[in-house]
Amino acid sequence: SGQPPVYLPCAMLVQRGTIVMSQCEARLPSIKVLEQVMEAAMDGCRAVFDILQASIREHATNLLLSRTGQLSIEHLFAQYQNNNINNTEETR
């Protein structure tokens, strides 16, 4: 629609749904546009949170399994294959 892109760095406590930092230096034409930009930024924060949380859970599981002697090469290979399948599906 001819509008320049709006950059809105933000930080969010996703589990609380609270924005703790946002910075917008662009002039926005209306409050409605600001609300749309904020919602897109919050969606991005939620997506990053979900990816990080899944990665941390996977790492913690692997640590626990390795410490109890239950981690196997087959388990790691299965995780690797599942991650590749999920990444391929997400890029489609």
PDB file of N, CA and C in Angstrom:
ATOM      1  N   SER A   1       0.814  -1.202   0.000  1.00  0.00           N
ATOM      2  CA  SER A   1       0.000   0.000   0.000  1.00  0.00           C
ATOM      3  C   SER A   1       0.851   1.255   0.000  1.00  0.00           C
ATOM      4  N   GLY A   2       2.126   1.138  -0.377  1.00  0.00           N
ATOM      5  CA  GLY A   2       2.969   2.304  -0.508  1.00  0.00           C
ATOM      6  C   GLY A   2       3.573   2.801   0.788  1.00  0.00           C
ATOM      7  N   GLN A   3       3.262   2.186   1.893  1.00  0.00           N
ATOM      8  CA  GLN A   3       3.809   2.602   3.182  1.00  0.00           C
ATOM      9  C   GLN A   3       5.182   1.972   3.385  1.00  0.00           C
ATOM     10  N   PRO A   4       6.125   2.732   3.946  1.00  0.00           N
ATOM     11  CA  PRO A   4       7.433   2.137   4.250  1.00  0.00           C
ATOM     12  C   PRO A   4       7.274   1.109   5.377  1.00  0.00           C
ATOM     13  N   PRO A   5       8.194   0.158   5.450  1.00  0.00           N
ATOM     14  CA  PRO A   5       8.098  -0.842   6.517  1.00  0.00           C
ATOM     15  C   PRO A   5       8.263  -0.188   7.889  1.00  0.00           C
ATOM     16  N   VAL A   6       7.605  -0.784   8.866  1.00  0.00           N
ATOM     17  CA  VAL A   6       7.694  -0.294  10.239  1.00  0.00           C
ATOM     18  C   VAL A   6       8.503  -1.301  11.038  1.00  0.00           C
ATOM     19  N   TYR A   7       9.544  -0.829  11.679  1.00  0.00           N
ATOM     20  CA  TYR A   7      10.361  -1.692  12.530  1.00  0.00           C
ATOM     21  C   TYR A   7       9.983  -1.410  13.973  1.00  0.00           C
ATOM     22  N   LEU A   8       9.625  -2.463  14.676  1.00  0.00           N
ATOM     23  CA  LEU A   8       9.194  -2.312  16.060  1.00  0.00           C
ATOM     24  C   LEU A   8       9.887  -3.357  16.916  1.00  0.00           C
ATOM     25  N   PRO A   9      11.120  -3.064  17.350  1.00  0.00           N
ATOM     26  CA  PRO A   9      11.753  -4.010  18.277  1.00  0.00           C
ATOM     27  C   PRO A   9      10.915  -4.076  19.547  1.00  0.00           C
ATOM     28  N   CYS A  10      10.719  -5.278  20.040  1.00  0.00           N
ATOM     29  CA  CYS A  10       9.968  -5.404  21.285  1.00  0.00           C
ATOM     30  C   CYS A  10      10.428  -6.634  22.044  1.00  0.00           C
ATOM     31  N   ALA A  11      10.145  -6.625  23.331  1.00  0.00           N
ATOM     32  CA  ALA A  11      10.414  -7.769  24.199  1.00  0.00           C
ATOM     33  C   ALA A  11       9.136  -8.038  24.975  1.00  0.00           C
ATOM     34  N   MET A  12       8.875  -9.312  25.190  1.00  0.00           N
ATOM     35  CA  MET A  12       7.605  -9.686  25.797  1.00  0.00           C
ATOM     36  C   MET A  12       7.807 -10.827  26.774  1.00  0.00           C
ATOM     37  N   LEU A  13       7.122 -10.771  27.899  1.00  0.00           N
ATOM     38  CA  LEU A  13       7.032 -11.911  28.802  1.00  0.00           C
ATOM     39  C   LEU A  13       5.837 -12.720  28.312  1.00  0.00           C
ATOM     40  N   VAL A  14       6.111 -13.707  27.488  1.00  0.00           N
ATOM     41  CA  VAL A  14       5.065 -14.416  26.766  1.00  0.00           C
ATOM     42  C   VAL A  14       4.092 -15.109  27.718  1.00  0.00           C
ATOM     43  N   GLN A  15       4.614 -15.733  28.764  1.00  0.00           N
ATOM     44  CA  GLN A  15       3.741 -16.462  29.677  1.00  0.00           C
ATOM     45  C   GLN A  15       2.769 -15.537  30.405  1.00  0.00           C
ATOM     46  N   ARG A  16       3.127 -14.282  30.556  1.00  0.00           N
ATOM     47  CA  ARG A  16       2.234 -13.304  31.188  1.00  0.00           C
ATOM     48  C   ARG A  16       1.465 -12.472  30.171  1.00  0.00           C
ATOM     49  N   GLY A  17       1.936 -12.497  28.921  1.00  0.00           N
ATOM     50  CA  GLY A  17       1.303 -11.675  27.891  1.00  0.00           C
ATOM     51  C   GLY A  17       1.614 -10.196  28.058  1.00  0.00           C
ATOM     52  N   THR A  18       2.755  -9.896  28.666  1.00  0.00           N
ATOM     53  CA  THR A  18       3.125  -8.523  28.984  1.00  0.00           C
ATOM     54  C   THR A  18       4.262  -8.048  28.099  1.00  0.00           C
ATOM     55  N   ILE A  19       4.085  -6.892  27.494  1.00  0.00           N
ATOM     56  CA  ILE A  19       5.158  -6.276  26.717  1.00  0.00           C
ATOM     57  C   ILE A  19       6.023  -5.498  27.701  1.00  0.00           C
ATOM     58  N   VAL A  20       7.326  -5.777  27.702  1.00  0.00           N
ATOM     59  CA  VAL A  20       8.224  -5.106  28.636  1.00  0.00           C
ATOM     60  C   VAL A  20       9.081  -4.051  27.947  1.00  0.00           C
ATOM     61  N   MET A  21       9.124  -4.070  26.619  1.00  0.00           N
ATOM     62  CA  MET A  21       9.887  -3.069  25.890  1.00  0.00           C
ATOM     63  C   MET A  21       9.376  -3.016  24.461  1.00  0.00           C
ATOM     64  N   SER A  22       9.197  -1.817  23.968  1.00  0.00           N
ATOM     65  CA  SER A  22       8.930  -1.634  22.542  1.00  0.00           C
ATOM     66  C   SER A  22       9.451  -0.261  22.144  1.00  0.00           C
ATOM     67  N   GLN A  23       9.869  -0.172  20.902  1.00  0.00           N
ATOM     68  CA  GLN A  23      10.453   1.080  20.415  1.00  0.00           C
ATOM     69  C   GLN A  23      10.055   1.244  18.958  1.00  0.00           C
ATOM     70  N   CYS A  24       9.349   2.311  18.668  1.00  0.00           N
ATOM     71  CA  CYS A  24       8.933   2.586  17.302  1.00  0.00           C
ATOM     72  C   CYS A  24       9.286   4.033  16.980  1.00  0.00           C
ATOM     73  N   GLU A  25      10.116   4.209  15.976  1.00  0.00           N
ATOM     74  CA  GLU A  25      10.537   5.558  15.608  1.00  0.00           C
ATOM     75  C   GLU A  25       9.816   6.061  14.363  1.00  0.00           C
ATOM     76  N   ALA A  26       8.941   5.249  13.803  1.00  0.00           N
ATOM     77  CA  ALA A  26       8.209   5.646  12.592  1.00  0.00           C
ATOM     78  C   ALA A  26       6.915   6.360  12.973  1.00  0.00           C
ATOM     79  N   ARG A  27       6.491   7.225  12.108  1.00  0.00           N
ATOM     80  CA  ARG A  27       5.168   7.844  12.274  1.00  0.00           C
ATOM     81  C   ARG A  27       4.133   6.894  11.688  1.00  0.00           C
ATOM     82  N   LEU A  28       3.160   6.586  12.484  1.00  0.00           N
ATOM     83  CA  LEU A  28       2.098   5.692  12.026  1.00  0.00           C
ATOM     84  C   LEU A  28       0.845   6.514  11.776  1.00  0.00           C
ATOM     85  N   PRO A  29       0.085   6.152  10.744  1.00  0.00           N
ATOM     86  CA  PRO A  29      -1.071   6.965  10.373  1.00  0.00           C
ATOM     87  C   PRO A  29      -2.241   6.904  11.356  1.00  0.00           C
ATOM     88  N   SER A  30      -2.308   5.829  12.162  1.00  0.00           N
ATOM     89  CA  SER A  30      -3.451   5.716  13.072  1.00  0.00           C
ATOM     90  C   SER A  30      -3.141   4.738  14.200  1.00  0.00           C
ATOM     91  N   ILE A  31      -3.973   4.778  15.206  1.00  0.00           N
ATOM     92  CA  ILE A  31      -3.868   3.824  16.319  1.00  0.00           C
ATOM     93  C   ILE A  31      -4.121   2.410  15.817  1.00  0.00           C
ATOM     94  N   LYS A  32      -5.018   2.271  14.845  1.00  0.00           N
ATOM     95  CA  LYS A  32      -5.318   0.941  14.295  1.00  0.00           C
ATOM     96  C   LYS A  32      -4.060   0.304  13.706  1.00  0.00           C
ATOM     97  N   VAL A  33      -3.265   1.087  12.989  1.00  0.00           N
ATOM     98  CA  VAL A  33      -2.026   0.573  12.408  1.00  0.00           C
ATOM     99  C   VAL A  33      -1.056   0.177  13.523  1.00  0.00           C
ATOM    100  N   LEU A  34      -0.958   1.001  14.570  1.00  0.00           N
ATOM    101  CA  LEU A  34      -0.099   0.671  15.706  1.00  0.00           C
ATOM    102  C   LEU A  34      -0.539  -0.653  16.340  1.00  0.00           C
ATOM    103  N   GLU A  35      -1.837  -0.827  16.516  1.00  0.00           N
ATOM    104  CA  GLU A  35      -2.343  -2.079  17.089  1.00  0.00           C
ATOM    105  C   GLU A  35      -1.986  -3.280  16.213  1.00  0.00           C
ATOM    106  N   GLN A  36      -2.089  -3.127  14.893  1.00  0.00           N
ATOM    107  CA  GLN A  36      -1.737  -4.215  13.979  1.00  0.00           C
ATOM    108  C   GLN A  36      -0.248  -4.546  14.051  1.00  0.00           C
ATOM    109  N   VAL A  37       0.587  -3.508  14.107  1.00  0.00           N
ATOM    110  CA  VAL A  37       2.033  -3.713  14.187  1.00  0.00           C
ATOM    111  C   VAL A  37       2.388  -4.375  15.515  1.00  0.00           C
ATOM    112  N   MET A  38       1.767  -3.921  16.600  1.00  0.00           N
ATOM    113  CA  MET A  38       2.038  -4.510  17.919  1.00  0.00           C
ATOM    114  C   MET A  38       1.607  -5.980  17.947  1.00  0.00           C
ATOM    115  N   GLU A  39       0.486  -6.286  17.359  1.00  0.00           N
ATOM    116  CA  GLU A  39       0.008  -7.677  17.336  1.00  0.00           C
ATOM    117  C   GLU A  39       0.969  -8.561  16.540  1.00  0.00           C
ATOM    118  N   ALA A  40       1.463  -8.053  15.409  1.00  0.00           N
ATOM    119  CA  ALA A  40       2.437  -8.816  14.621  1.00  0.00           C
ATOM    120  C   ALA A  40       3.729  -9.012  15.409  1.00  0.00           C
ATOM    121  N   ALA A  41       4.179  -7.986  16.126  1.00  0.00           N
ATOM    122  CA  ALA A  41       5.396  -8.097  16.934  1.00  0.00           C
ATOM    123  C   ALA A  41       5.194  -9.115  18.053  1.00  0.00           C
ATOM    124  N   MET A  42       4.026  -9.102  18.689  1.00  0.00           N
ATOM    125  CA  MET A  42       3.738 -10.048  19.769  1.00  0.00           C
ATOM    126  C   MET A  42       3.649 -11.473  19.222  1.00  0.00           C
ATOM    127  N   ASP A  43       3.087 -11.640  18.033  1.00  0.00           N
ATOM    128  CA  ASP A  43       3.066 -12.966  17.396  1.00  0.00           C
ATOM    129  C   ASP A  43       4.488 -13.475  17.170  1.00  0.00           C
ATOM    130  N   GLY A  44       5.365 -12.575  16.746  1.00  0.00           N
ATOM    131  CA  GLY A  44       6.764 -12.942  16.551  1.00  0.00           C
ATOM    132  C   GLY A  44       7.428 -13.357  17.858  1.00  0.00           C
ATOM    133  N   CYS A  45       7.156 -12.625  18.936  1.00  0.00           N
ATOM    134  CA  CYS A  45       7.709 -12.984  20.248  1.00  0.00           C
ATOM    135  C   CYS A  45       7.211 -14.359  20.680  1.00  0.00           C
ATOM    136  N   ARG A  46       5.920 -14.623  20.471  1.00  0.00           N
ATOM    137  CA  ARG A  46       5.361 -15.937  20.839  1.00  0.00           C
ATOM    138  C   ARG A  46       6.007 -17.063  20.031  1.00  0.00           C
ATOM    139  N   ALA A  47       6.239 -16.823  18.746  1.00  0.00           N
ATOM    140  CA  ALA A  47       6.851 -17.846  17.892  1.00  0.00           C
ATOM    141  C   ALA A  47       8.277 -18.141  18.347  1.00  0.00           C
ATOM    142  N   VAL A  48       9.042 -17.103  18.655  1.00  0.00           N
ATOM    143  CA  VAL A  48      10.410 -17.302  19.137  1.00  0.00           C
ATOM    144  C   VAL A  48      10.384 -18.053  20.462  1.00  0.00           C
ATOM    145  N   PHE A  49       9.471 -17.683  21.348  1.00  0.00           N
ATOM    146  CA  PHE A  49       9.347 -18.362  22.639  1.00  0.00           C
ATOM    147  C   PHE A  49       9.065 -19.850  22.447  1.00  0.00           C
ATOM    148  N   ASP A  50       8.130 -20.171  21.568  1.00  0.00           N
ATOM    149  CA  ASP A  50       7.778 -21.580  21.325  1.00  0.00           C
ATOM    150  C   ASP A  50       8.971 -22.382  20.807  1.00  0.00           C
ATOM    151  N   ILE A  51       9.731 -21.796  19.885  1.00  0.00           N
ATOM    152  CA  ILE A  51      10.902 -22.478  19.326  1.00  0.00           C
ATOM    153  C   ILE A  51      11.957 -22.692  20.405  1.00  0.00           C
ATOM    154  N   LEU A  52      12.235 -21.643  21.187  1.00  0.00           N
ATOM    155  CA  LEU A  52      13.224 -21.768  22.254  1.00  0.00           C
ATOM    156  C   LEU A  52      12.795 -22.779  23.312  1.00  0.00           C
ATOM    157  N   GLN A  53      11.526 -22.742  23.678  1.00  0.00           N
ATOM    158  CA  GLN A  53      11.026 -23.672  24.697  1.00  0.00           C
ATOM    159  C   GLN A  53      11.144 -25.120  24.229  1.00  0.00           C
ATOM    160  N   ALA A  54      10.807 -25.382  22.976  1.00  0.00           N
ATOM    161  CA  ALA A  54      10.920 -26.740  22.437  1.00  0.00           C
ATOM    162  C   ALA A  54      12.374 -27.199  22.423  1.00  0.00           C
ATOM    163  N   SER A  55      13.274 -26.297  22.056  1.00  0.00           N
ATOM    164  CA  SER A  55      14.688 -26.637  22.020  1.00  0.00           C
ATOM    165  C   SER A  55      15.223 -26.931  23.420  1.00  0.00           C
ATOM    166  N   ILE A  56      14.834 -26.129  24.381  1.00  0.00           N
ATOM    167  CA  ILE A  56      15.280 -26.338  25.762  1.00  0.00           C
ATOM    168  C   ILE A  56      14.744 -27.655  26.306  1.00  0.00           C
ATOM    169  N   ARG A  57      13.475 -27.939  26.029  1.00  0.00           N
ATOM    170  CA  ARG A  57      12.898 -29.213  26.493  1.00  0.00           C
ATOM    171  C   ARG A  57      13.633 -30.412  25.877  1.00  0.00           C
ATOM    172  N   GLU A  58      13.935 -30.315  24.587  1.00  0.00           N
ATOM    173  CA  GLU A  58      14.648 -31.403  23.916  1.00  0.00           C
ATOM    174  C   GLU A  58      16.040 -31.589  24.509  1.00  0.00           C
ATOM    175  N   HIS A  59      16.726 -30.476  24.750  1.00  0.00           N
ATOM    176  CA  HIS A  59      18.070 -30.552  25.328  1.00  0.00           C
ATOM    177  C   HIS A  59      18.027 -31.139  26.739  1.00  0.00           C
ATOM    178  N   ALA A  60      17.059 -30.696  27.540  1.00  0.00           N
ATOM    179  CA  ALA A  60      16.934 -31.203  28.907  1.00  0.00           C
ATOM    180  C   ALA A  60      16.611 -32.701  28.908  1.00  0.00           C
ATOM    181  N   THR A  61      15.763 -33.123  27.993  1.00  0.00           N
ATOM    182  CA  THR A  61      15.441 -34.551  27.879  1.00  0.00           C
ATOM    183  C   THR A  61      16.685 -35.352  27.531  1.00  0.00           C
ATOM    184  N   ASN A  62      17.458 -34.864  26.568  1.00  0.00           N
ATOM    185  CA  ASN A  62      18.690 -35.560  26.178  1.00  0.00           C
ATOM    186  C   ASN A  62      19.690 -35.621  27.330  1.00  0.00           C
ATOM    187  N   LEU A  63      19.795 -34.533  28.096  1.00  0.00           N
ATOM    188  CA  LEU A  63      20.696 -34.546  29.254  1.00  0.00           C
ATOM    189  C   LEU A  63      20.253 -35.595  30.277  1.00  0.00           C
ATOM    190  N   LEU A  64      18.965 -35.615  30.555  1.00  0.00           N
ATOM    191  CA  LEU A  64      18.438 -36.577  31.522  1.00  0.00           C
ATOM    192  C   LEU A  64      18.665 -38.005  31.040  1.00  0.00           C
ATOM    193  N   LEU A  65      18.378 -38.261  29.772  1.00  0.00           N
ATOM    194  CA  LEU A  65      18.568 -39.606  29.228  1.00  0.00           C
ATOM    195  C   LEU A  65      20.041 -40.008  29.234  1.00  0.00           C
ATOM    196  N   SER A  66      20.923 -39.065  28.923  1.00  0.00           N
ATOM    197  CA  SER A  66      22.349 -39.406  28.899  1.00  0.00           C
ATOM    198  C   SER A  66      22.877 -39.669  30.307  1.00  0.00           C
ATOM    199  N   ARG A  67      22.362 -38.956  31.286  1.00  0.00           N
ATOM    200  CA  ARG A  67      22.822 -39.151  32.668  1.00  0.00           C
ATOM    201  C   ARG A  67      22.306 -40.452  33.268  1.00  0.00           C
ATOM    202  N   THR A  68      21.175 -40.930  32.765  1.00  0.00           N
ATOM    203  CA  THR A  68      20.624 -42.191  33.279  1.00  0.00           C
ATOM    204  C   THR A  68      21.028 -43.369  32.407  1.00  0.00           C
ATOM    205  N   GLY A  69      21.832 -43.101  31.372  1.00  0.00           N
ATOM    206  CA  GLY A  69      22.299 -44.176  30.501  1.00  0.00           C
ATOM    207  C   GLY A  69      21.267 -44.662  29.508  1.00  0.00           C
ATOM    208  N   GLN A  70      20.212 -43.903  29.291  1.00  0.00           N
ATOM    209  CA  GLN A  70      19.136 -44.320  28.392  1.00  0.00           C
ATOM    210  C   GLN A  70      19.226 -43.692  27.002  1.00  0.00           C
ATOM    211  N   LEU A  71      20.157 -42.763  26.819  1.00  0.00           N
ATOM    212  CA  LEU A  71      20.288 -42.099  25.529  1.00  0.00           C
ATOM    213  C   LEU A  71      21.033 -43.013  24.562  1.00  0.00           C
ATOM    214  N   SER A  72      20.485 -43.166  23.386  1.00  0.00           N
ATOM    215  CA  SER A  72      21.116 -44.026  22.388  1.00  0.00           C
ATOM    216  C   SER A  72      21.296 -43.257  21.084  1.00  0.00           C
ATOM    217  N   ILE A  73      22.139 -43.757  20.246  1.00  0.00           N
ATOM    218  CA  ILE A  73      22.344 -43.162  18.927  1.00  0.00           C
ATOM    219  C   ILE A  73      21.041 -43.204  18.135  1.00  0.00           C
ATOM    220  N   GLU A  74      20.278 -44.274  18.287  1.00  0.00           N
ATOM    221  CA  GLU A  74      19.004 -44.390  17.569  1.00  0.00           C
ATOM    222  C   GLU A  74      18.042 -43.278  17.988  1.00  0.00           C
ATOM    223  N   HIS A  75      18.024 -42.969  19.285  1.00  0.00           N
ATOM    224  CA  HIS A  75      17.156 -41.905  19.788  1.00  0.00           C
ATOM    225  C   HIS A  75      17.553 -40.556  19.174  1.00  0.00           C
ATOM    226  N   LEU A  76      18.859 -40.255  19.178  1.00  0.00           N
ATOM    227  CA  LEU A  76      19.339 -39.001  18.603  1.00  0.00           C
ATOM    228  C   LEU A  76      19.060 -38.926  17.108  1.00  0.00           C
ATOM    229  N   PHE A  77      19.248 -40.036  16.398  1.00  0.00           N
ATOM    230  CA  PHE A  77      18.992 -40.065  14.964  1.00  0.00           C
ATOM    231  C   PHE A  77      17.502 -39.832  14.677  1.00  0.00           C
ATOM    232  N   ALA A  78      16.636 -40.427  15.486  1.00  0.00           N
ATOM    233  CA  ALA A  78      15.190 -40.233  15.317  1.00  0.00           C
ATOM    234  C   ALA A  78      14.824 -38.769  15.543  1.00  0.00           C
ATOM    235  N   GLN A  79      15.421 -38.144  16.548  1.00  0.00           N
ATOM    236  CA  GLN A  79      15.166 -36.719  16.787  1.00  0.00           C
ATOM    237  C   GLN A  79      15.636 -35.887  15.602  1.00  0.00           C
ATOM    238  N   TYR A  80      16.812 -36.203  15.100  1.00  0.00           N
ATOM    239  CA  TYR A  80      17.363 -35.475  13.958  1.00  0.00           C
ATOM    240  C   TYR A  80      16.429 -35.580  12.754  1.00  0.00           C
ATOM    241  N   GLN A  81      15.942 -36.787  12.485  1.00  0.00           N
ATOM    242  CA  GLN A  81      15.027 -36.983  11.354  1.00  0.00           C
ATOM    243  C   GLN A  81      13.729 -36.218  11.571  1.00  0.00           C
ATOM    244  N   ASN A  82      13.173 -36.250  12.774  1.00  0.00           N
ATOM    245  CA  ASN A  82      11.931 -35.522  13.064  1.00  0.00           C
ATOM    246  C   ASN A  82      12.124 -34.023  12.904  1.00  0.00           C
ATOM    247  N   ASN A  83      13.256 -33.506  13.357  1.00  0.00           N
ATOM    248  CA  ASN A  83      13.527 -32.076  13.208  1.00  0.00           C
ATOM    249  C   ASN A  83      13.630 -31.692  11.744  1.00  0.00           C
ATOM    250  N   ASN A  84      14.280 -32.538  10.935  1.00  0.00           N
ATOM    251  CA  ASN A  84      14.393 -32.230   9.505  1.00  0.00           C
ATOM    252  C   ASN A  84      13.037 -32.279   8.822  1.00  0.00           C
ATOM    253  N   ILE A  85      12.204 -33.235   9.192  1.00  0.00           N
ATOM    254  CA  ILE A  85      10.868 -33.338   8.606  1.00  0.00           C
ATOM    255  C   ILE A  85      10.043 -32.105   8.977  1.00  0.00           C
ATOM    256  N   ASN A  86      10.088 -31.688  10.255  1.00  0.00           N
ATOM    257  CA  ASN A  86       9.345 -30.527  10.714  1.00  0.00           C
ATOM    258  C   ASN A  86       9.834 -29.257  10.030  1.00  0.00           C
ATOM    259  N   ASN A  87      11.145 -29.097   9.891  1.00  0.00           N
ATOM    260  CA  ASN A  87      11.697 -27.919   9.234  1.00  0.00           C
ATOM    261  C   ASN A  87      11.306 -27.860   7.762  1.00  0.00           C
ATOM    262  N   THR A  88      11.288 -29.007   7.104  1.00  0.00           N
ATOM    263  CA  THR A  88      10.895 -29.067   5.696  1.00  0.00           C
ATOM    264  C   THR A  88       9.420 -28.680   5.537  1.00  0.00           C
ATOM    265  N   GLU A  89       8.563 -29.187   6.434  1.00  0.00           N
ATOM    266  CA  GLU A  89       7.144 -28.859   6.368  1.00  0.00           C
ATOM    267  C   GLU A  89       6.890 -27.377   6.634  1.00  0.00           C
ATOM    268  N   GLU A  90       7.656 -26.784   7.549  1.00  0.00           N
ATOM    269  CA  GLU A  90       7.455 -25.369   7.880  1.00  0.00           C
ATOM    270  C   GLU A  90       7.872 -24.446   6.746  1.00  0.00           C
ATOM    271  N   THR A  91       8.823 -24.872   5.931  1.00  0.00           N
ATOM    272  CA  THR A  91       9.287 -24.004   4.834  1.00  0.00           C
ATOM    273  C   THR A  91       8.400 -24.109   3.606  1.00  0.00           C
ATOM    274  N   ARG A  92       7.478 -25.027   3.610  1.00  0.00           N
ATOM    275  CA  ARG A  92       6.582 -25.168   2.437  1.00  0.00           C
ATOM    276  C   ARG A  92       5.506 -24.126   2.420  1.00  0.00           C
TER     277      ARG A  92
END
